[in-house]
Structures are given as C-alpha cells and as structure tokens.
Coordinates of C-alpha atoms in Angstrom, one line a residue:
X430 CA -79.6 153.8 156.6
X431 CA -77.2 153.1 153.5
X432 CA -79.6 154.7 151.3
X433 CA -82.1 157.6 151.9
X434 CA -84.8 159.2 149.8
X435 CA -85.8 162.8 150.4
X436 CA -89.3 163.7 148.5
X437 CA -90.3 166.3 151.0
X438 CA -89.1 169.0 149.2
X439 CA -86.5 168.9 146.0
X440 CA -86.2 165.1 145.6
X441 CA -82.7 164.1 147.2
X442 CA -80.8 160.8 146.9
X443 CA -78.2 160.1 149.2
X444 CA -75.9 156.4 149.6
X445 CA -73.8 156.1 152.9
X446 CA -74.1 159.8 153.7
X447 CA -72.9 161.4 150.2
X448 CA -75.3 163.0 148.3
X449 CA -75.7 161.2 144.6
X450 CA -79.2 162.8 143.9
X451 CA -79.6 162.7 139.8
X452 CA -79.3 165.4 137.7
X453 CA -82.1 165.4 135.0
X454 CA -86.0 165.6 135.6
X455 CA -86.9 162.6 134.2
X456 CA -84.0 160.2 136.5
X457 CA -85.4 162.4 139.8
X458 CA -89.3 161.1 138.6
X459 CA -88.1 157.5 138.4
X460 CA -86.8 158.2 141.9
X461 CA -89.5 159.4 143.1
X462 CA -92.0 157.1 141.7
X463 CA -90.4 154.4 143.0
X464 CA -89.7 155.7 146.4
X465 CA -93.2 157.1 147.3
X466 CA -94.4 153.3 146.3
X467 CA -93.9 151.7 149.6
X468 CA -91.8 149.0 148.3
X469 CA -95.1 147.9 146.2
X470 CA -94.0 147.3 142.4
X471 CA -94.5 149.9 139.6
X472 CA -95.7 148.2 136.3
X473 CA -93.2 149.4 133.4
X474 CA -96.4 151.6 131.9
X475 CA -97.1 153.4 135.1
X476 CA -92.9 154.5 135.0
X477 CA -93.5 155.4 131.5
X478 CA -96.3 157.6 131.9
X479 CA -95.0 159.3 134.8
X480 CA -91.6 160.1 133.8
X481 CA -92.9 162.7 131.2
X482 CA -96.3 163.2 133.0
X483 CA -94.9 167.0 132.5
X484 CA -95.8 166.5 129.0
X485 CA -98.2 164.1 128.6
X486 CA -96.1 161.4 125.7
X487 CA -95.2 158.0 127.9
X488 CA -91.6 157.8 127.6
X489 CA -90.6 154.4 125.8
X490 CA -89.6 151.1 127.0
X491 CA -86.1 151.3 126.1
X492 CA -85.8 155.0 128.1
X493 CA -87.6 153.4 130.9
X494 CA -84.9 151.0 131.2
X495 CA -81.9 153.4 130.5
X496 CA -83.2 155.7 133.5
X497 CA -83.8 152.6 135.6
X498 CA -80.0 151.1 134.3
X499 CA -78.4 154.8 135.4
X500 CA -80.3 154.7 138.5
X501 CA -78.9 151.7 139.8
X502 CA -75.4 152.6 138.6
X503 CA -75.9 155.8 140.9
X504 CA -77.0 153.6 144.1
X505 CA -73.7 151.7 143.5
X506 CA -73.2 148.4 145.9
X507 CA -76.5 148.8 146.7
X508 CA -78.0 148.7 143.1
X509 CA -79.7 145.3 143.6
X510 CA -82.2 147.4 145.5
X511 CA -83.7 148.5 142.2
X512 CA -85.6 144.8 141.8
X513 CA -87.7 144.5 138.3
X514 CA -90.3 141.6 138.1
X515 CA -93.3 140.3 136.5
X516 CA -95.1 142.8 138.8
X517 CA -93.0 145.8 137.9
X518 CA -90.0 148.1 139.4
X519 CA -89.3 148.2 143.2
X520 CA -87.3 150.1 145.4
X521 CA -86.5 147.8 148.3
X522 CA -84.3 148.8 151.8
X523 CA -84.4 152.0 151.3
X524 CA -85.1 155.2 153.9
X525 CA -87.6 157.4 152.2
X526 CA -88.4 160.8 154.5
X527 CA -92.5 160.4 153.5
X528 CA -92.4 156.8 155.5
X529 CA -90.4 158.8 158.5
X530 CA -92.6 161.8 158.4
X531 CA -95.9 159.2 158.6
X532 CA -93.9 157.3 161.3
X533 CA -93.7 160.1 163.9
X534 CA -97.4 161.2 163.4
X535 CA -98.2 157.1 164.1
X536 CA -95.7 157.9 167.4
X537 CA -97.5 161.6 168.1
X538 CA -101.2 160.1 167.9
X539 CA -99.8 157.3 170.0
X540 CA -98.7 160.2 172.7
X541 CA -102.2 161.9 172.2
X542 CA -104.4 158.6 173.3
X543 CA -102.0 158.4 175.9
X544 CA -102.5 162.4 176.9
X545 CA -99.1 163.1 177.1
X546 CA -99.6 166.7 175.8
X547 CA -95.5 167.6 175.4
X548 CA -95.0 163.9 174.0
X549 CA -97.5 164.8 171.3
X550 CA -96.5 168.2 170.6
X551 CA -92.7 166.7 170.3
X552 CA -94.0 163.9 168.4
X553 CA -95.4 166.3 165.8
X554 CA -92.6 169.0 165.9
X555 CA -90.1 165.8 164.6
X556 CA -92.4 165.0 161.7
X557 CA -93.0 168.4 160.4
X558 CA -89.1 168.7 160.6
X559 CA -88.9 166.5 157.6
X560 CA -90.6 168.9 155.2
X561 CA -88.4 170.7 153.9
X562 CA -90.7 171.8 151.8
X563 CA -94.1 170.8 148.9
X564 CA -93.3 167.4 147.9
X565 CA -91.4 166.5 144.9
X566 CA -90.6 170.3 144.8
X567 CA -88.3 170.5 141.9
X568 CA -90.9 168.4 139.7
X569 CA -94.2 170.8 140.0
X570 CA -95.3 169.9 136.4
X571 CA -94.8 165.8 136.7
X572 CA -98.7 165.5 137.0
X573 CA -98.4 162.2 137.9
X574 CA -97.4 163.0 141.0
X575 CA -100.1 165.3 142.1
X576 CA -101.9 162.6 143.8
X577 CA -98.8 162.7 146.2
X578 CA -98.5 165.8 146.3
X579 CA -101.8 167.2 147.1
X580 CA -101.8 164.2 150.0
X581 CA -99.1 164.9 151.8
X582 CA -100.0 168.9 151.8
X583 CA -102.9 167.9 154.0
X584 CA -100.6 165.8 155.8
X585 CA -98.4 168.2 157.0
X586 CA -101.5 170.8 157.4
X587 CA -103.0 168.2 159.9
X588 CA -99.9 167.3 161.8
X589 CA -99.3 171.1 161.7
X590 CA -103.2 171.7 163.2
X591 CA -102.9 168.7 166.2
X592 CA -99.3 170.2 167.2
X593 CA -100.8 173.1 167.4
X594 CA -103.9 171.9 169.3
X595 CA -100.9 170.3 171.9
X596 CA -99.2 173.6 172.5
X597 CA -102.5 174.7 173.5
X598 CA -103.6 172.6 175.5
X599 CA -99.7 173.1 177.3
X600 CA -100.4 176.6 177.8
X601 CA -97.1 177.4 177.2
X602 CA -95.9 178.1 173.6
X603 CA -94.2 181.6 173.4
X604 CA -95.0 183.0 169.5
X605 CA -98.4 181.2 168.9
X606 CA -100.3 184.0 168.0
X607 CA -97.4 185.3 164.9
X608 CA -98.0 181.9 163.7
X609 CA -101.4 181.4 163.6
X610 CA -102.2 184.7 162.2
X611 CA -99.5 183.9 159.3
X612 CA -101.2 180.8 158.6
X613 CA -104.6 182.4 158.4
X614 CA -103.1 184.6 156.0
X615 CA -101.8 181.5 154.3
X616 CA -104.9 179.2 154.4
X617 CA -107.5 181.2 154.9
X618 CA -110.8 178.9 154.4
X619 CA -108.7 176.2 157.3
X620 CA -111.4 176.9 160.1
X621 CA -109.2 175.1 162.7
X622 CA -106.3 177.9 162.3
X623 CA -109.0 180.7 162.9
X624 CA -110.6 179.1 165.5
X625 CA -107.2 177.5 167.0
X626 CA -106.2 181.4 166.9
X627 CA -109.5 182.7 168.7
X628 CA -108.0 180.2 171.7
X629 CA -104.5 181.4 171.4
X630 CA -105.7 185.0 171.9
X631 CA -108.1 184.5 175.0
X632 CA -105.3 182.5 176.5
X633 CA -103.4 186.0 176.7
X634 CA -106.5 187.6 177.6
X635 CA -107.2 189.0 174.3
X636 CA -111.0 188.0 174.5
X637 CA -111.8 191.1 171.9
X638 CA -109.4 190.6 169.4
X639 CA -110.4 187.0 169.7
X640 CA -114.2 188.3 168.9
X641 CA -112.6 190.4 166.0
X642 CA -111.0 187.5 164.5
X643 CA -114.1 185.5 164.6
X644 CA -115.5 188.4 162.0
X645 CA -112.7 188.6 160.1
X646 CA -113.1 184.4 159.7
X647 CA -117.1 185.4 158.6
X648 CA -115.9 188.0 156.1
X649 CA -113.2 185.8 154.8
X650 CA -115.3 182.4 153.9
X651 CA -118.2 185.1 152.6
X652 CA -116.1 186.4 150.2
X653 CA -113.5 183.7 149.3
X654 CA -116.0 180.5 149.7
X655 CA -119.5 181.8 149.9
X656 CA -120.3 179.8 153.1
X657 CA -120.3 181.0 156.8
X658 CA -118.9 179.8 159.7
X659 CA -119.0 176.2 161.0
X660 CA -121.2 175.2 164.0
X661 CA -117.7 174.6 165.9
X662 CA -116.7 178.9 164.7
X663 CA -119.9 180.0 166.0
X664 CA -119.9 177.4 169.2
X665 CA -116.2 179.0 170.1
X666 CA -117.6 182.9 169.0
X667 CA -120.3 181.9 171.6
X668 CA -118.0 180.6 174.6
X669 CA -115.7 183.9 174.5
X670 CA -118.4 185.9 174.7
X671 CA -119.8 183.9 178.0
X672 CA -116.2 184.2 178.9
X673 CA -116.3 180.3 179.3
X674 CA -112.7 178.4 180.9
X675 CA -110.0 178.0 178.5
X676 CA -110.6 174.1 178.7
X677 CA -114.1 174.4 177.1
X678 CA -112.9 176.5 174.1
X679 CA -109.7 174.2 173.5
X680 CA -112.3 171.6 172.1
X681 CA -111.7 173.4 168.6
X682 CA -108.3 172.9 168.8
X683 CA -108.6 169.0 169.4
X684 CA -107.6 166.7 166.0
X685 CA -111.0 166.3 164.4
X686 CA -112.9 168.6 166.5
X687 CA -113.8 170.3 163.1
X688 CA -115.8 167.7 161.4
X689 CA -119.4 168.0 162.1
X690 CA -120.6 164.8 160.6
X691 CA -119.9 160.5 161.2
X692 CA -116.3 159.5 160.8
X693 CA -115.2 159.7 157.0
X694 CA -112.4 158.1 154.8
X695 CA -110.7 161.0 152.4
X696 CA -107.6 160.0 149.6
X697 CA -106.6 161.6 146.0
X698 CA -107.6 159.2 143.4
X699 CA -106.5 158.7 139.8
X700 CA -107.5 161.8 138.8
X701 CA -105.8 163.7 141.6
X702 CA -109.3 164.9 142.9
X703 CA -109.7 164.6 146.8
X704 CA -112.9 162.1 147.4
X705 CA -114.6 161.4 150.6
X706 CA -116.3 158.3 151.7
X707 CA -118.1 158.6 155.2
X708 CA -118.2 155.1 157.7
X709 CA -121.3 153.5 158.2
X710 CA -122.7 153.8 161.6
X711 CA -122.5 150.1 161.4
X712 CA -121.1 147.3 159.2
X713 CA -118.5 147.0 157.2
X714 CA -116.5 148.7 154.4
X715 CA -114.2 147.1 152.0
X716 CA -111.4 149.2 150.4
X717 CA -109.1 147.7 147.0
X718 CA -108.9 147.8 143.4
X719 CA -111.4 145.6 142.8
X720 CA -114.6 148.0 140.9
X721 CA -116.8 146.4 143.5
X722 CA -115.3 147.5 146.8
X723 CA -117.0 150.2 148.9
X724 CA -113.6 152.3 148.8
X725 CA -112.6 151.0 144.8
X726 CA -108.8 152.3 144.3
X727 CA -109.1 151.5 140.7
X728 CA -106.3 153.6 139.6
X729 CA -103.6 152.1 142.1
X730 CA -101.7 149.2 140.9
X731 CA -100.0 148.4 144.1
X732 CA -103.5 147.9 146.1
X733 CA -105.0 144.8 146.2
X734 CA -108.7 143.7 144.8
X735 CA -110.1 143.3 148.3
X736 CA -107.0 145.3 150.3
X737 CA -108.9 146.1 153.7
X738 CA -111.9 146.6 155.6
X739 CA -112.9 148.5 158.1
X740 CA -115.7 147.1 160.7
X741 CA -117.9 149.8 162.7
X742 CA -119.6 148.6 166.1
X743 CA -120.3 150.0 169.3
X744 CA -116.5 150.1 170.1
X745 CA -116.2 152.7 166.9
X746 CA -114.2 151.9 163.4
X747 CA -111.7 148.9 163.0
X748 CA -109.0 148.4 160.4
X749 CA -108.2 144.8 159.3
X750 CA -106.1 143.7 156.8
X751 CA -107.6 141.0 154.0
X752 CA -104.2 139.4 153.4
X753 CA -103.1 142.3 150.8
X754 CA -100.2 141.0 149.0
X755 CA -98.2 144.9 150.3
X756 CA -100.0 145.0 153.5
X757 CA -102.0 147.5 155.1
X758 CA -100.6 150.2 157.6
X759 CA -101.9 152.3 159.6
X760 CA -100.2 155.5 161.1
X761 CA -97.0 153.8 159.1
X762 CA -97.1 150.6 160.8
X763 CA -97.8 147.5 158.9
X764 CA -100.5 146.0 160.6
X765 CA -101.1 142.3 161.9
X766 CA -104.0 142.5 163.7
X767 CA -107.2 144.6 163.6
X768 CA -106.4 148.1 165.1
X769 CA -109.0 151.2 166.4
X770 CA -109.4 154.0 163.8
X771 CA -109.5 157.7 165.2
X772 CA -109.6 161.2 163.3
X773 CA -106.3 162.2 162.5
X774 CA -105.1 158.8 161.4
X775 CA -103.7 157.6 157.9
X776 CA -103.7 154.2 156.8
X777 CA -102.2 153.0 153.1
X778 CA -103.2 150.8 151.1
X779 CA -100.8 149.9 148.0
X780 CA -99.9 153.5 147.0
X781 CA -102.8 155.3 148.3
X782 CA -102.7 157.2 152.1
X783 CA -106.7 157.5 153.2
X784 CA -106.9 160.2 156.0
X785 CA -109.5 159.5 158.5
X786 CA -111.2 162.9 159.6
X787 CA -114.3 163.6 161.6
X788 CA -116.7 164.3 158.2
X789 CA -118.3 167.3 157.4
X790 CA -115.2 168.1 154.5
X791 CA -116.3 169.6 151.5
X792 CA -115.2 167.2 149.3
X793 CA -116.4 165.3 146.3
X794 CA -117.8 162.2 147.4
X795 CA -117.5 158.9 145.8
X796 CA -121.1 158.9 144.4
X797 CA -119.7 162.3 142.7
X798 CA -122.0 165.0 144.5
X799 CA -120.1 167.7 146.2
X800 CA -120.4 167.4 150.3
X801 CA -120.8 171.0 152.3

C-alpha cells in the first residue's frame, strides 16, 4: 500500500515505504482524525475541535486548513487523497493499521465458527501484532480521541482473551501460565483472565493453585470493586473441585462465555463513556444518528440517521445495513447482505465500533442506570 497509517501506538505516516510521519502534535491529530474515520468525512468543526482537544480552544479555520495544506504536501503524489467537500475532510486509499487489526479478528472469528482452533489462535496472534502499543500513543491528552482510544483497548483485551481461549483449547501453549498471571496483575477486575488462568493451571495439574487463585480473584474484586465473583468464577471454582474434564472447564475460556445476561451492543459515545444496549429477545433494533433510533449515535457525524438494524428471531441477532451513505461493517467487512451476529464481533457504523458481548457488563446503559 502507497500510503500507510499507524494509530496503534505513536501515530506513524509512511508513503511508498519511507517514513514521513509529522512532526508537531496538532499535524499527527489531523492524521489521526482522519485516518481512524473509515474514509467517512470530517466536518471542518469536528477537525477544529480535535486538533487542540488537549486544550479545549477549537483551533481556527485558517489553521485547520494550514495543517490540512502541510498534510497533503507530506503525502506527496498522493496528496489528492486528502479530498475536502461539502461533507468535510477525507482520507481516501489509504492503509490504516486499526482497519488491519479489525480485519484479522473478522478472519480469526471466521476460523472459530469454523473450529479451526490453530487457525483462530493464528488469526488472533496477527491482529494483536499490530499494536504496538495504546492507540494514538504520543497524543494521550487529545481528548477527542478518547472515544478511540478507550475502544480499541477493549479491542485488543478481547482479541487477546479469545486467542487465549484457542491456545487452550490446543492444549499446547508453552508459557500460558507467566502470561496470564501478568495480566491478572495488569487487569485485575477482567474475570476471563482469572478464570482463563484457573484452566491454564489444572491443565498442568495444578488443581490447588488453581483453587488458590479462585480466592485470590474473591479477594481482589472485594477490595478493588466491592462485588464477588461471577456465576461463571464460582461455576469453574465448583468443576475443579469435582475434578471435572478439562473440556467442561474450558467453557470460561470461550469468547463470551463471561456474560451472564441476553446478547448486548457496547460503544464509547460522545462523551467517551462506555454505554451498553442489550438485544431484544425479539424484534428489531435500529442504530444512527437520528435522536429516535434505539442505538442514537448522536455525536458521530459520519453515521447515518437510520444506519442499521439489527433483527432478533429464533435463528439469534442479524445485521442489515439501511442504505447508510458509509456503509455498515461488520468484523471489518463492508457488508451487502444481512449477516449473523455472535459475541466477540464488532460492527461500525460511521465512526463508531459497537462490540457485541454476551451482556452482563457493568456498564452505563443507554437509559443511564449503571448495569451489575
């Protein structure tokens, strides 16, 4: 690709191979904007607020269109893909990392229906290779790109979750254990990581320090979160004691094996605050801008008034697009006809990645009372 956009880590800018990436904060946060867009116009405000969303004064006009004049000097032959119209700024024919890293979790969760355990764990392994590290790293005070920033954290920690669920269901990954109990250490209200590590350790035949983890999990959410352990904690506490198979205690390791409630929609909005939405057990829900949808982005430019819908019937959640004018995806694919929804998947909308999960996160809902 003639032009590549890295926003997994320090934003990077790179045409035919040579690294170009701006120098200043506020040329990287036009970058960056534009990229994570999807292609989907920026209005000239939106650019202006976020380029100094570090300090809260919109930049002006005029700057907006100096950064936006030295950006496409920088892409060289290929500044005509730096487009302005009535609609705003867009980025067009470019490779952005976030759309590659989204791409090879669409390809893992393909492997997964298809139980091909290594294909999924491979699948995984390449789109956690394009982190390089928190997104838009070197800009960790351009609020307006918290949003972003907060969604593809989760991302990662889910892609990171299901490869791990795939290496144990393969039996076979040398070092598990060091991992898992470093990321306890680093997350340590993520029940799937304790839990994934209770397996980890009975696979080696390490059924008490499995139990002994299982208290440390209890003493941890007491004192960090107030809360004890999930039904699926106290389900896998209960099947090492009975010294159950190792295929009966990998169910807590399976992508959305932690929810405990119906099939749920979860995005950042506006205000970067995570909101939850669960799926009826039956119908239909509409997501857009539009103040009237079931799912209203308001805050997202990019999204249309009535964007998508997803239908639940007996067959379980469908995606269909409502002839958005930026298209729907799902997993990173656009879409053209309606598609099955499963935990683990992502589908975007204008600028906005929903997750779908398994419910039971404690999130703010979209009626604004707080979900436990």
């Amino acid at each position: 690709m003639a032009v590549e956009v890295r926003l997994l880590g320090p934003v990077e800018l790179a045409v035919d191979g040579v690294p170009v990436t701006p120098g200043g904060l506020r040329p990287r946060a036009v970058l960056a904007v534009l990229a994570a867009s999807g292609e989907a116009p920026v209005s000239a405000d939106k650019l202006a607020e976020a380029i100094y969303s570090d300090t809260g004064r919109p930049a002006s006009r005029t700057t907006v269109q100096v950064h936006v004049h030295n950006l496409r000097q920088t892409l060289g032959t290929y500044g005509d893909a730096l487009r302005h119209g009535p609609a705003g700024y867009q980025l067009l024919g470019v490779h952005a990392d976030i759309r590659a890293a989204e791409d090879e979790i669409g390809r893992a969760r393909a492997a997964e229906r298809a139980r091909d355990t290594q294909g999924t764990a491979a699948g995984y392994r390449r789109a956690l290779e394009k982190w390089r590290g928190p997104f838009c790293a070197d800009l960790p005070d351009h609020t307006a790109l918290d949003p972003a920033r907060d969604l593809y954290a989760e991302m990662r920690r889910e892609a990171l979750e299901a490869r791990i669920a795939a290496d144990l269901r393969a039996g076979d990954a040398p070092g598990l254990v060091r991992e898992l109990e470093e990321l306890v250490t680093e997350y340590p209200l993520r029940e799937r990581f304790w839990g994934q590590l209770m397996v980890a350790l009975y696979q080696e035949g390490r059924q008490t320090e499995a139990l002994e983890r299982f208290q440390r999990a209890r003493q941890v959410l007491a004192a960090e979160a107030g809360v004890d352990p999930g039904p699926e904690l106290r389900e896998l506490e209960r099947a090492v004691l009975a010294h159950a198979g190792t295929a009966t205690l990998l169910g807590v390791g399976a992508p959305g094996a932690a929810g405990s409630g119906r099939p749920a929609l979860t995005w950042v909005d506006g205000s970067g605050r995570a909101r939850l939405r669960e799926l009826p057990a039956a119908g239909r829900l509409v997501i857009g801008r539009d103040a009237s949808a079931d799912v209203a982005l308001r805050h997202d430019g990019a999204a249309s008034r009535r964007h998508a819908e997803i239908a639940v019937g007996t067959g379980g959640p469908v995606l269909a697009d409502l002839n958005s004018r930026n298209g729907t995806f799902h997993n990173g694919e656009r879409i053209e006809a309606p598609v099955a929804l499963a935990p683990g998947d992502h589908v975007r909308c204008g600028d906005t990645v929903l997750a779908v999960t398994s419910g039971g996160a404690a999130l703010a809902a979209v009626d604004g009372t707080t979900r436990s």
